[in-house]
XYZ file of C-alpha atoms in Angstrom:
693
model
C 6.770 33.960 4.080
C 3.014 34.232 3.901
C 1.451 31.554 1.740
C -2.236 32.235 2.377
C -4.365 33.748 -0.337
C -7.944 34.879 -0.141
C -8.546 34.465 -3.848
C -7.670 30.794 -4.079
C -8.138 29.617 -0.539
C -4.583 28.311 -0.322
C -3.813 26.198 2.707
C -2.357 27.979 5.691
C -2.411 26.677 9.249
C -3.087 30.127 10.649
C -5.941 30.856 8.265
C -7.452 27.405 8.807
C -7.573 27.969 12.568
C -8.807 31.550 12.523
C -11.474 31.092 9.864
C -13.163 27.668 9.825
C -15.196 26.624 6.759
C -18.517 27.412 8.462
C -17.381 30.950 9.319
C -16.036 31.450 5.797
C -19.312 30.237 4.292
C -21.344 32.593 6.471
C -19.155 35.522 5.432
C -19.603 34.597 1.771
C -23.358 34.261 2.183
C -23.483 37.655 3.832
C -21.488 39.201 1.020
C -23.755 37.494 -1.523
C -26.841 39.010 0.071
C -25.314 42.491 0.284
C -24.000 42.571 -3.279
C -26.755 42.719 -5.864
C -25.142 41.967 -9.220
C -23.190 38.866 -10.272
C -20.463 41.135 -11.631
C -19.799 42.491 -8.140
C -19.560 38.966 -6.778
C -17.149 37.918 -9.520
C -14.993 40.965 -8.801
C -14.603 39.706 -5.237
C -13.935 36.120 -6.392
C -17.252 34.901 -4.927
C -19.171 32.385 -6.997
C -22.365 34.028 -8.365
C -24.817 31.272 -7.451
C -28.476 31.832 -8.235
C -30.387 33.106 -5.222
C -32.927 30.269 -5.187
C -30.109 27.817 -4.425
C -28.502 29.766 -1.574
C -28.987 28.542 1.975
C -27.654 29.420 5.433
C -24.380 27.656 6.230
C -24.752 24.611 8.501
C -23.862 25.225 12.132
C -20.972 23.057 13.232
C -19.959 24.647 16.513
C -21.566 21.972 18.673
C -20.231 19.243 16.441
C -16.735 20.657 16.619
C -16.860 20.876 20.417
C -18.155 17.326 20.733
C -15.610 15.985 18.308
C -12.788 17.778 20.088
C -13.814 16.188 23.396
C -14.185 12.785 21.794
C -10.904 13.051 19.952
C -8.851 14.021 22.993
C -8.362 10.440 24.130
C -7.457 9.047 20.677
C -4.898 11.808 20.292
C -3.299 10.766 23.573
C -3.276 7.140 22.502
C -1.655 8.108 19.225
C 1.072 9.860 21.170
C 1.647 6.675 23.156
C 1.906 4.687 19.940
C 4.515 7.059 18.589
C 6.671 6.425 21.654
C 6.781 2.665 21.102
C 10.084 1.207 20.052
C 10.653 -0.315 16.645
C 10.870 -3.749 18.236
C 7.451 -3.323 19.846
C 5.902 -2.148 16.619
C 7.438 -5.045 14.731
C 6.088 -7.503 17.302
C 2.606 -5.993 16.952
C 2.766 -6.288 13.183
C 3.764 -9.941 13.461
C 0.878 -10.615 15.836
C -1.513 -8.847 13.497
C -0.262 -10.925 10.590
C -0.891 -14.065 12.597
C -4.528 -13.120 13.247
C -7.225 -15.089 11.464
C -8.127 -12.116 9.250
C -4.673 -12.172 7.633
C -4.982 -15.300 5.584
C -1.905 -16.488 3.730
C -2.037 -15.167 0.135
C -1.019 -18.520 -1.336
C -3.681 -20.368 0.634
C -6.246 -17.742 -0.289
C -5.532 -18.059 -4.000
C -5.614 -21.828 -4.185
C -7.730 -22.840 -1.204
C -5.144 -25.503 -0.418
C -3.202 -25.457 2.852
C -0.259 -27.212 1.219
C 0.117 -24.451 -1.392
C 2.205 -22.275 0.946
C 5.909 -23.117 0.519
C 6.716 -21.980 4.080
C 4.318 -24.345 5.848
C 4.228 -23.858 9.608
C 6.909 -21.155 9.406
C 4.621 -18.832 7.412
C 3.949 -15.454 9.001
C 0.288 -15.518 8.013
C -2.653 -17.574 9.194
C -3.618 -20.837 7.504
C -6.940 -21.260 9.328
C -9.507 -20.932 6.535
C -12.538 -21.607 8.749
C -11.517 -18.956 11.294
C -10.987 -16.473 8.469
C -14.446 -17.116 7.038
C -15.986 -16.633 10.486
C -14.404 -13.177 10.908
C -14.469 -11.991 7.297
C -16.640 -8.880 6.679
C -19.786 -9.287 4.619
C -19.428 -9.260 0.853
C -20.042 -6.001 -0.994
C -22.757 -5.395 -3.535
C -21.836 -5.753 -7.177
C -19.613 -8.035 -9.206
C -15.964 -8.889 -8.722
C -13.827 -6.485 -10.784
C -11.803 -9.442 -12.095
C -14.737 -11.279 -13.684
C -13.824 -9.888 -17.086
C -10.249 -11.191 -16.763
C -9.477 -14.660 -18.046
C -8.874 -16.975 -15.140
C -9.874 -16.834 -11.478
C -9.812 -13.845 -9.153
C -6.233 -13.304 -7.904
C -7.508 -12.663 -4.351
C -9.447 -15.903 -4.032
C -11.070 -16.410 -0.636
C -10.204 -12.900 0.595
C -12.128 -11.185 -2.223
C -15.019 -9.058 -0.937
C -17.072 -10.186 -3.948
C -16.587 -13.897 -3.324
C -20.226 -14.720 -3.963
C -19.975 -13.593 -7.598
C -17.004 -15.800 -8.470
C -17.622 -18.366 -11.164
C -16.903 -22.033 -10.385
C -15.593 -21.233 -6.932
C -12.818 -18.904 -5.844
C -9.839 -21.177 -6.054
C -7.482 -22.136 -8.836
C -4.741 -24.720 -9.060
C -2.665 -22.928 -11.671
C -0.572 -20.236 -9.921
C 0.618 -18.743 -13.219
C -2.926 -17.735 -14.124
C -3.178 -15.761 -10.898
C -0.247 -13.475 -11.700
C -1.693 -12.016 -14.886
C -2.249 -8.274 -14.822
C -2.913 -5.728 -17.516
C -0.669 -3.119 -15.878
C 2.978 -2.760 -16.844
C 6.118 -1.079 -15.472
C 6.263 -3.213 -12.358
C 9.609 -3.581 -10.602
C 11.337 -6.895 -11.201
C 12.142 -8.666 -7.926
C 15.668 -9.566 -9.001
C 16.422 -5.953 -9.905
C 14.904 -4.795 -6.620
C 17.215 -7.084 -4.639
C 20.216 -5.731 -6.529
C 19.102 -2.173 -5.777
C 18.744 -3.032 -2.097
C 22.311 -4.320 -2.018
C 23.632 -1.438 -4.123
C 25.004 -3.915 -6.650
C 23.575 -2.290 -9.759
C 26.071 -0.403 -11.898
C 24.976 2.142 -14.473
C 27.737 2.013 -17.071
C 26.094 4.271 -19.617
C 25.063 6.978 -17.161
C 28.456 6.950 -15.463
C 30.248 7.219 -18.805
C 28.107 10.208 -19.773
C 28.673 11.857 -16.396
C 32.421 11.367 -16.734
C 32.452 12.772 -20.245
C 30.622 15.861 -18.979
C 33.114 16.311 -16.157
C 30.537 15.425 -13.501
C 32.480 12.375 -12.307
C 36.162 11.712 -11.846
C 39.061 13.867 -10.637
C 37.748 17.102 -12.178
C 34.170 16.832 -10.904
C 34.771 18.788 -7.690
C 36.461 21.580 -9.586
C 33.606 21.821 -12.080
C 31.063 21.767 -9.261
C 32.748 24.749 -7.600
C 32.763 26.631 -10.897
C 29.053 25.909 -11.395
C 28.239 27.114 -7.880
C 30.158 30.347 -8.501
C 28.189 30.947 -11.708
C 24.893 30.219 -9.948
C 25.804 32.688 -7.211
C 26.576 35.344 -9.802
C 23.193 34.774 -11.407
C 21.422 35.108 -8.055
C 23.280 38.299 -7.141
C 22.354 39.875 -10.463
C 18.720 38.755 -10.709
C 17.595 42.297 -11.549
C 20.434 43.178 -13.911
C 19.853 44.782 -17.281
C 19.225 42.793 -20.432
C 22.816 43.217 -21.523
C 24.071 41.836 -18.230
C 21.597 38.943 -18.447
C 22.752 38.067 -21.916
C 26.361 38.037 -20.769
C 25.451 35.745 -17.867
C 23.257 33.534 -20.013
C 24.359 29.911 -20.002
C 25.602 28.664 -23.357
C 27.776 25.821 -24.613
C 30.482 23.933 -22.792
C 33.615 24.953 -24.634
C 33.681 28.726 -24.046
C 32.584 28.647 -20.392
C 34.852 25.751 -19.466
C 37.796 27.265 -21.295
C 37.425 30.617 -19.516
C 37.072 29.023 -16.090
C 39.979 26.651 -16.673
C 42.238 29.422 -17.975
C 41.503 31.504 -14.890
C 42.318 28.622 -12.590
C 45.494 27.684 -14.480
C 47.051 31.124 -14.524
C 48.260 33.362 -17.314
C 51.848 32.103 -17.343
C 50.838 28.460 -17.826
C 48.173 28.949 -20.483
C 50.407 28.300 -23.503
C 52.018 25.283 -21.904
C 48.694 23.696 -21.022
C 47.217 24.351 -24.446
C 50.189 22.675 -26.100
C 49.931 19.615 -23.894
C 46.216 19.117 -24.512
C 46.755 16.774 -27.450
C 48.945 14.480 -25.343
C 46.332 14.255 -22.575
C 43.488 13.513 -24.963
C 42.539 9.796 -25.096
C 43.201 7.918 -28.279
C 40.458 7.066 -30.779
C 40.806 3.395 -29.930
C 40.144 4.092 -26.265
C 37.037 6.113 -27.151
C 35.590 3.327 -29.250
C 36.282 0.856 -26.452
C 34.417 3.051 -23.996
C 31.556 3.332 -26.440
C 31.281 -0.434 -26.744
C 31.255 -0.737 -22.977
C 28.420 1.800 -22.743
C 26.265 0.173 -25.386
C 26.585 -3.373 -24.093
C 23.804 -2.846 -21.537
C 22.368 -0.411 -19.068
C 23.357 -2.257 -15.930
C 26.009 -4.757 -14.894
C 27.056 -6.258 -11.583
C 30.029 -5.309 -9.451
C 32.641 -7.497 -11.157
C 31.969 -6.247 -14.657
C 31.682 -2.667 -13.515
C 34.984 -2.794 -11.652
C 36.751 -4.102 -14.743
C 35.227 -1.485 -16.975
C 35.938 1.314 -14.518
C 39.539 0.151 -14.152
C 39.988 0.193 -17.919
C 38.423 3.624 -18.151
C 40.522 5.099 -15.382
C 43.707 3.760 -16.939
C 43.072 5.847 -20.046
C 44.409 9.400 -19.685
C 41.843 12.168 -19.936
C 41.852 15.886 -20.441
C 40.034 16.586 -17.184
C 43.066 18.272 -15.681
C 43.260 20.728 -18.557
C 40.374 21.780 -20.814
C 37.426 19.515 -19.937
C 35.594 18.754 -23.149
C 32.651 16.311 -23.323
C 33.133 13.235 -25.449
C 30.727 13.875 -28.296
C 30.866 10.242 -29.401
C 29.000 9.239 -26.214
C 26.129 11.640 -26.782
C 23.016 10.597 -28.658
C 22.452 12.624 -31.802
C 19.113 14.494 -31.740
C 18.021 12.700 -34.925
C 18.533 9.349 -33.196
C 16.178 10.212 -30.360
C 12.560 9.130 -30.254
C 10.097 11.826 -31.255
C 7.078 12.972 -29.293
C 4.513 15.545 -30.352
C 2.336 17.334 -27.783
C 0.762 19.738 -30.280
C -2.986 19.987 -29.829
C -3.120 17.141 -27.284
C -4.930 17.341 -23.943
C -2.288 16.748 -21.284
C -3.274 15.605 -17.779
C -0.672 16.976 -15.383
C 1.134 14.705 -12.903
C -0.684 15.123 -9.584
C 0.435 13.798 -6.226
C -1.915 11.602 -4.182
C -4.936 11.950 -6.467
C -3.247 11.493 -9.855
C -2.995 7.733 -9.407
C -3.561 5.097 -12.084
C -7.349 4.719 -11.519
C -7.805 8.497 -11.757
C -5.789 8.620 -14.971
C -7.952 5.851 -16.413
C -11.049 7.929 -15.629
C -9.528 10.921 -17.392
C -8.597 8.763 -20.395
C -12.217 7.651 -20.708
C -13.301 11.296 -20.565
C -10.930 12.419 -23.331
C -7.394 12.998 -22.027
C -4.688 12.354 -24.650
C -1.474 12.464 -22.591
C -1.067 11.142 -19.062
C 1.863 11.247 -16.670
C 2.519 9.319 -13.467
C 2.831 10.891 -10.051
C 6.130 12.514 -9.145
C 8.662 9.923 -7.963
C 11.834 10.756 -6.060
C 15.017 9.518 -7.726
C 16.728 8.429 -4.512
C 13.753 6.254 -3.551
C 13.684 4.644 -6.986
C 17.399 3.877 -6.844
C 16.901 2.292 -3.416
C 14.262 -0.056 -4.826
C 11.330 1.184 -2.758
C 8.247 -0.658 -3.963
C 5.893 2.192 -3.001
C 7.854 4.616 -5.182
C 8.037 2.228 -8.130
C 4.252 1.811 -7.933
C 3.990 5.424 -9.114
C 5.458 4.375 -12.476
C 2.827 1.764 -13.280
C 0.996 2.165 -16.572
C -2.326 0.900 -17.877
C -2.665 -0.227 -21.527
C -5.284 2.477 -22.123
C -2.593 5.124 -21.540
C -1.331 5.211 -25.116
C 0.839 8.303 -24.595
C 2.338 8.016 -21.132
C 5.277 9.483 -19.272
C 6.712 9.405 -15.777
C 7.844 12.354 -13.694
C 10.951 12.165 -11.533
C 12.493 14.632 -9.124
C 16.101 14.859 -7.999
C 18.738 17.344 -6.997
C 21.913 16.097 -8.701
C 22.903 15.017 -12.221
C 24.240 11.615 -11.172
C 21.065 10.467 -9.419
C 18.844 11.676 -12.252
C 21.049 10.193 -14.994
C 21.112 6.810 -13.277
C 17.382 6.952 -12.629
C 16.507 7.638 -16.271
C 18.799 4.791 -17.334
C 17.073 2.457 -14.891
C 13.595 3.559 -16.002
C 14.533 3.224 -19.653
C 15.734 -0.309 -18.978
C 12.891 -1.550 -16.755
C 9.848 0.441 -17.910
C 7.954 1.261 -21.075
C 7.387 5.018 -21.253
C 7.030 7.555 -24.044
C 8.832 10.375 -22.231
C 10.490 11.158 -18.903
C 9.627 14.458 -17.236
C 12.034 16.097 -14.785
C 10.306 18.207 -12.140
C 12.072 21.505 -11.556
C 9.079 23.386 -10.196
C 7.815 21.539 -7.113
C 7.260 24.163 -4.366
C 6.948 21.732 -1.434
C 9.372 22.607 1.352
C 10.641 19.072 1.967
C 11.614 18.818 -1.723
C 13.085 22.313 -2.055
C 15.160 21.938 1.106
C 16.900 18.944 -0.472
C 17.946 21.016 -3.487
C 15.342 19.581 -5.863
C 12.168 20.955 -7.423
C 11.957 24.748 -7.492
C 15.356 25.043 -5.831
C 16.942 24.197 -9.189
C 15.540 27.455 -10.596
C 18.240 29.237 -8.582
C 20.974 26.982 -9.997
C 21.010 27.233 -13.805
C 24.335 25.412 -14.096
C 22.893 22.517 -12.095
C 19.862 22.554 -14.403
C 22.196 22.382 -17.373
C 24.121 19.425 -15.974
C 20.942 17.518 -15.143
C 19.286 17.995 -18.530
C 22.476 17.280 -20.460
C 23.240 14.128 -18.508
C 19.686 12.797 -18.692
C 19.141 13.518 -22.385
C 22.517 12.013 -23.343
C 21.929 8.840 -21.357
C 18.698 7.603 -22.970
C 16.914 7.853 -26.295
C 13.585 8.447 -24.554
C 12.583 12.127 -24.884
C 13.346 14.223 -21.807
C 10.879 16.952 -20.832
C 11.100 19.528 -18.053
C 8.487 21.197 -15.859
C 9.408 24.575 -14.381
C 7.914 27.673 -12.815
C 8.501 31.260 -13.861
C 11.143 31.676 -11.155
C 11.863 31.182 -7.502
C 10.986 34.602 -6.109
C 7.859 36.554 -6.975
C 8.582 39.372 -9.401
C 11.902 37.832 -10.482
C 10.943 35.699 -13.469
C 13.932 34.169 -15.194
C 12.857 31.155 -17.262
C 12.587 33.321 -20.384
C 16.364 33.838 -20.243
C 16.944 30.059 -20.062
C 14.282 28.800 -22.457
C 16.586 28.656 -25.473
C 19.323 26.958 -23.467
C 16.920 24.302 -22.172
C 16.330 23.232 -25.753
C 20.043 23.309 -26.520
C 20.823 21.164 -23.475
C 18.686 18.355 -24.864
C 15.120 18.726 -23.565
C 12.389 18.023 -26.111
C 9.630 19.969 -24.315
C 9.218 22.290 -21.349
C 6.074 23.038 -19.358
C 5.953 26.495 -17.800
C 3.666 26.972 -14.798
C 2.781 30.647 -14.726
C 3.637 31.196 -11.066
C 6.821 31.491 -9.046
C 7.778 29.195 -6.214
C 7.137 31.947 -3.697
C 3.603 32.428 -5.037
C 2.799 28.741 -4.674
C -0.774 28.853 -6.033
C -1.710 32.371 -4.984
C -2.971 34.926 -7.489
C -3.605 34.013 -11.095
C -1.152 32.378 -13.466
C 0.849 34.819 -15.617
C -0.029 33.634 -19.110
C 1.514 36.682 -20.764
C 4.870 35.542 -19.429
C 4.202 32.001 -20.664
C 3.546 33.449 -24.148
C 6.825 35.352 -23.902
C 8.704 32.148 -23.105
C 7.019 30.283 -25.976
C 8.042 32.967 -28.474
C 11.680 32.835 -27.328
C 11.927 29.035 -27.537
C 13.734 27.437 -30.491
C 11.782 25.409 -33.026
C 13.137 22.155 -31.613
C 11.681 22.834 -28.152
C 7.945 22.462 -27.536
C 6.523 24.805 -24.900
C 3.416 23.942 -22.901
C 1.521 26.292 -20.594
C 0.046 25.430 -17.221
C -2.193 27.303 -14.807
C -5.894 27.988 -14.105
C -7.418 26.135 -17.084
C -10.968 25.290 -16.047
C -13.064 25.455 -19.223
C -12.828 25.026 -22.976
C -12.844 28.838 -23.255
C -9.590 29.039 -21.288
C -8.048 26.412 -23.554
C -9.176 28.154 -26.748
C -7.936 31.540 -25.560
C -4.424 30.374 -24.708
C -3.991 28.372 -27.905
C -5.273 31.194 -30.124
C -3.418 33.997 -28.336
C -0.055 32.268 -28.775
C 0.337 29.984 -31.810
C 3.886 29.177 -30.655
C 2.367 27.324 -27.688
C 2.300 23.588 -28.415
C -0.377 22.681 -25.885
C -1.628 23.258 -22.356
C -1.346 21.088 -19.264
C -4.482 20.672 -17.157
C -4.029 20.057 -13.437
C -6.460 21.417 -10.825
C -9.212 21.723 -13.414
C -9.109 17.952 -13.872
C -9.191 17.415 -10.103
C -12.429 19.349 -9.712
C -14.078 18.145 -12.907
C -12.304 15.421 -14.907
C -14.888 15.861 -17.661
C -13.095 19.071 -18.642
C -11.420 17.016 -21.380
C -14.844 16.166 -22.816
C -15.851 19.830 -22.650
C -12.764 20.901 -24.578
C -13.179 18.283 -27.280
C -16.915 18.910 -27.665
C -16.610 22.698 -27.118
C -19.473 22.939 -24.634
C -20.224 23.614 -20.978
C -21.441 20.287 -19.665
C -24.215 20.732 -17.102
C -23.500 17.315 -15.653
C -26.081 15.760 -13.340
C -25.370 14.263 -9.940
C -26.185 10.798 -11.308
C -23.597 11.168 -14.063
C -21.030 12.316 -11.518
C -21.815 9.286 -9.345
C -21.247 7.034 -12.348
C -17.801 8.587 -12.800
C -17.052 7.855 -9.152
C -18.331 4.313 -9.664
C -15.906 3.848 -12.572
C -13.103 5.145 -10.367
C -13.974 2.609 -7.660
C -14.001 -0.204 -10.216
C -10.594 0.844 -11.555
C -9.308 1.219 -7.995
C -10.347 -2.309 -7.014
C -8.564 -3.641 -10.090
C -5.442 -1.680 -9.181
C -5.280 -2.038 -5.371
C -7.172 -5.304 -5.002
C -10.649 -6.579 -4.151
C -9.765 -7.864 -0.680
C -10.423 -5.850 2.481
C -7.069 -4.080 2.258
C -7.664 -3.089 -1.368
C -11.214 -1.929 -0.631
C -10.068 0.363 2.169
C -7.194 1.705 0.078
C -9.627 2.484 -2.723
C -11.891 4.202 -0.194
C -9.008 6.292 1.122
C -8.027 7.629 -2.303
C -11.679 8.149 -3.214
C -12.093 10.333 -0.131
C -8.949 12.252 -1.047
C -10.462 12.982 -4.453
C -13.858 13.940 -2.968
C -12.079 16.563 -0.851
C -11.416 18.376 -4.151
C -14.551 17.634 -6.186
C -16.739 19.327 -3.567
C -15.495 22.664 -4.921
C -17.157 22.108 -8.286
C -20.335 24.165 -8.797
C -22.830 22.772 -11.334
C -23.354 24.925 -14.414
C -27.120 25.176 -13.879
C -26.640 26.863 -10.497
C -24.466 29.754 -11.724
C -25.510 33.183 -12.922
C -22.191 33.550 -14.745
C -20.464 30.704 -16.543
C -17.930 29.201 -16.635
C -16.736 28.754 -13.070
C -13.275 30.084 -12.219
C -10.746 28.292 -10.072
C -10.364 31.235 -7.689
C -14.081 31.501 -6.937
C -15.138 30.734 -3.367
C -18.594 29.195 -3.202
C -21.113 30.316 -0.562
C -23.272 27.711 1.121
C -25.853 26.362 -1.347
C -28.041 23.364 -2.031
C -28.192 21.427 -5.265
C -31.052 20.438 -7.526
C -31.369 17.123 -5.700
C -30.144 15.567 -2.478
C -27.172 13.840 -4.099
C -25.964 17.087 -5.675
C -26.259 18.789 -2.286
C -24.278 15.967 -0.688
C -21.539 16.262 -3.308
C -21.211 20.005 -2.607
C -20.528 19.473 1.089
C -17.072 20.229 2.469
C -17.602 17.894 5.429
C -15.574 14.692 5.634
C -18.615 12.941 7.106
C -20.526 13.549 3.869
C -17.604 12.291 1.785
C -17.666 9.101 3.838
C -21.397 8.756 3.128
C -20.666 8.912 -0.607
C -17.953 6.279 -0.240
C -20.405 4.005 1.570
C -22.725 4.179 -1.430
C -19.970 2.600 -3.511
C -17.855 0.526 -1.099
C -20.179 -0.406 1.728
C -20.005 0.546 5.381
C -16.730 1.780 6.799
C -15.002 -0.342 9.469
C -15.603 0.389 13.138
C -13.600 3.334 14.390
C -12.915 4.616 10.885
C -11.669 8.212 10.614
C -10.433 10.244 7.682
C -8.286 13.357 7.510
C -7.368 14.495 3.978
C -3.681 14.655 3.178
C -4.304 18.082 1.694
C -6.868 20.099 3.605
C -10.126 20.701 1.782
C -9.346 24.403 1.479
C -5.953 23.652 -0.054
C -6.775 21.356 -2.928
C -4.500 23.449 -5.086
C -1.397 21.884 -3.527
C -2.071 18.530 -5.152
C -0.251 19.600 -8.281
C 3.511 19.389 -8.034
C 5.095 22.289 -9.803
């Protein structure tokens, strides 16, 4: 399946090798010189930059040859490292921890060698003098924790040690643990997750009531797979066939499937015996009390409750009917209103907490954390739980999760609802990444409407927090199908749905189909808010979509915020902001400050902030200042020819070279360490893959 696209410059390994950036820039410059009018350039998706700012593309052939020769040895060494055993790698990590540069965190905070509870058995170094001798020079500027009450939590390891007030140490360890961020994973809960000793009584009760757990779960799963297969085989059926295949409530579908499996001669007998198999009212109330006691219990309590539940007869063997007493009534759910609000989309890699803080300062109303995988959250992975962290400035905040099965998603939302403070939980059903789709999650769910139904029903019935869904138009190009499910998504329990106007097969090629998004919004029930997503890059795009379809609650902004986060200011002030290079550098400076607060002001935190700053710069280089364009506003599918800015800094920011991005990072974070290299996670010509779904 070809994924390359000349309009958007979507990442493709073949295209990247055959047409390097310098060759592409020279072709664009040649086309710019041949075509006379800006309209002709726009028709070919070439940015109409004013002629006085055009310049020949820089020659990089010699640099590429030299770098390839120089990089041959490191590549071989990296191959040798990959062949090392886990024991060797662990030994190297231990030796690195013992080096003088890895000072014990407890000793660093307090400055006292006796502060470490492990003493001589500690994995880290306790030699303060040796650490000071090898510590890199302090950075310019003030410590980001000066405004926080109490001492810097990184003490002696802080790269701004010289700006600390009254020394860098503190004797009160409680003052060092203060942080303004919330939604951190509790250590006790993490240990229980590691040992698989957490039981989700409420989620499991909901799953059992829906027939997704227990003796009838396999049977219902087979029925759902058969229905999904029928839907796939009839993707191009007529409207009458689609309406007959359209997923509706539980009772009719389950009754038909169960009657077929039972047989015609046993139908009357089974219908008569249904009342005997139904659990008593007393048993239902007991199950309810067990569900409401708490979200999680340990093994002993869960075994008792499960034994009591299993001892009660159920109707799973006959007509499976969900226990309505376990479901949360829609009027009891928390309300959330997206109407008219500027929504920053969840973005992988770049959409971290510091970036969201920058967007909040620039006018974003709604923010959402990066996509987190349910299985990793349930396993207690600290790196995955870090994606759920929230800053107090994010007044309307949600988290996005991704999973393939109802049980994992239901348990994850119960865990998040218990441990975190969020305003909504978004379920990703549109991620096009292969590693996600191959596991049955993301866009793969678009081919399994019955699985979608089970996931949304289980999640929305488990927690009071509003459940939202993010989808694409369909899986295959030209086979849009969300419009036939939009009403059901609201019936299943979702409070809002975001429709990205592309299919999974399209990835980010071509333009988003907003006419289809309008069609979905008009078919949605009043209880379901519909948001549009795709190619919003100016306040004109926002105004057009909102005015063309009043049924649309709002729009989600993704790649537009990556290239220019001040798009939120432009929408609120209804103007094209001709931002200067100095103003853009100040935005990057704010990001660095937020990053040091989030990742830390020690050497490790500084380099982590630098890494994510470089990842972001690999996208911002595609922004073209307003004053350089013959036609405004800029479009996302425009490819810029080689040009120079109105000053040296603006020219540097327009470069697509990683070396120039590193130069910008050195302006803010000092010199890079010896042997530093950077390769963006998403290639510079594939910035559009940062958005999941």
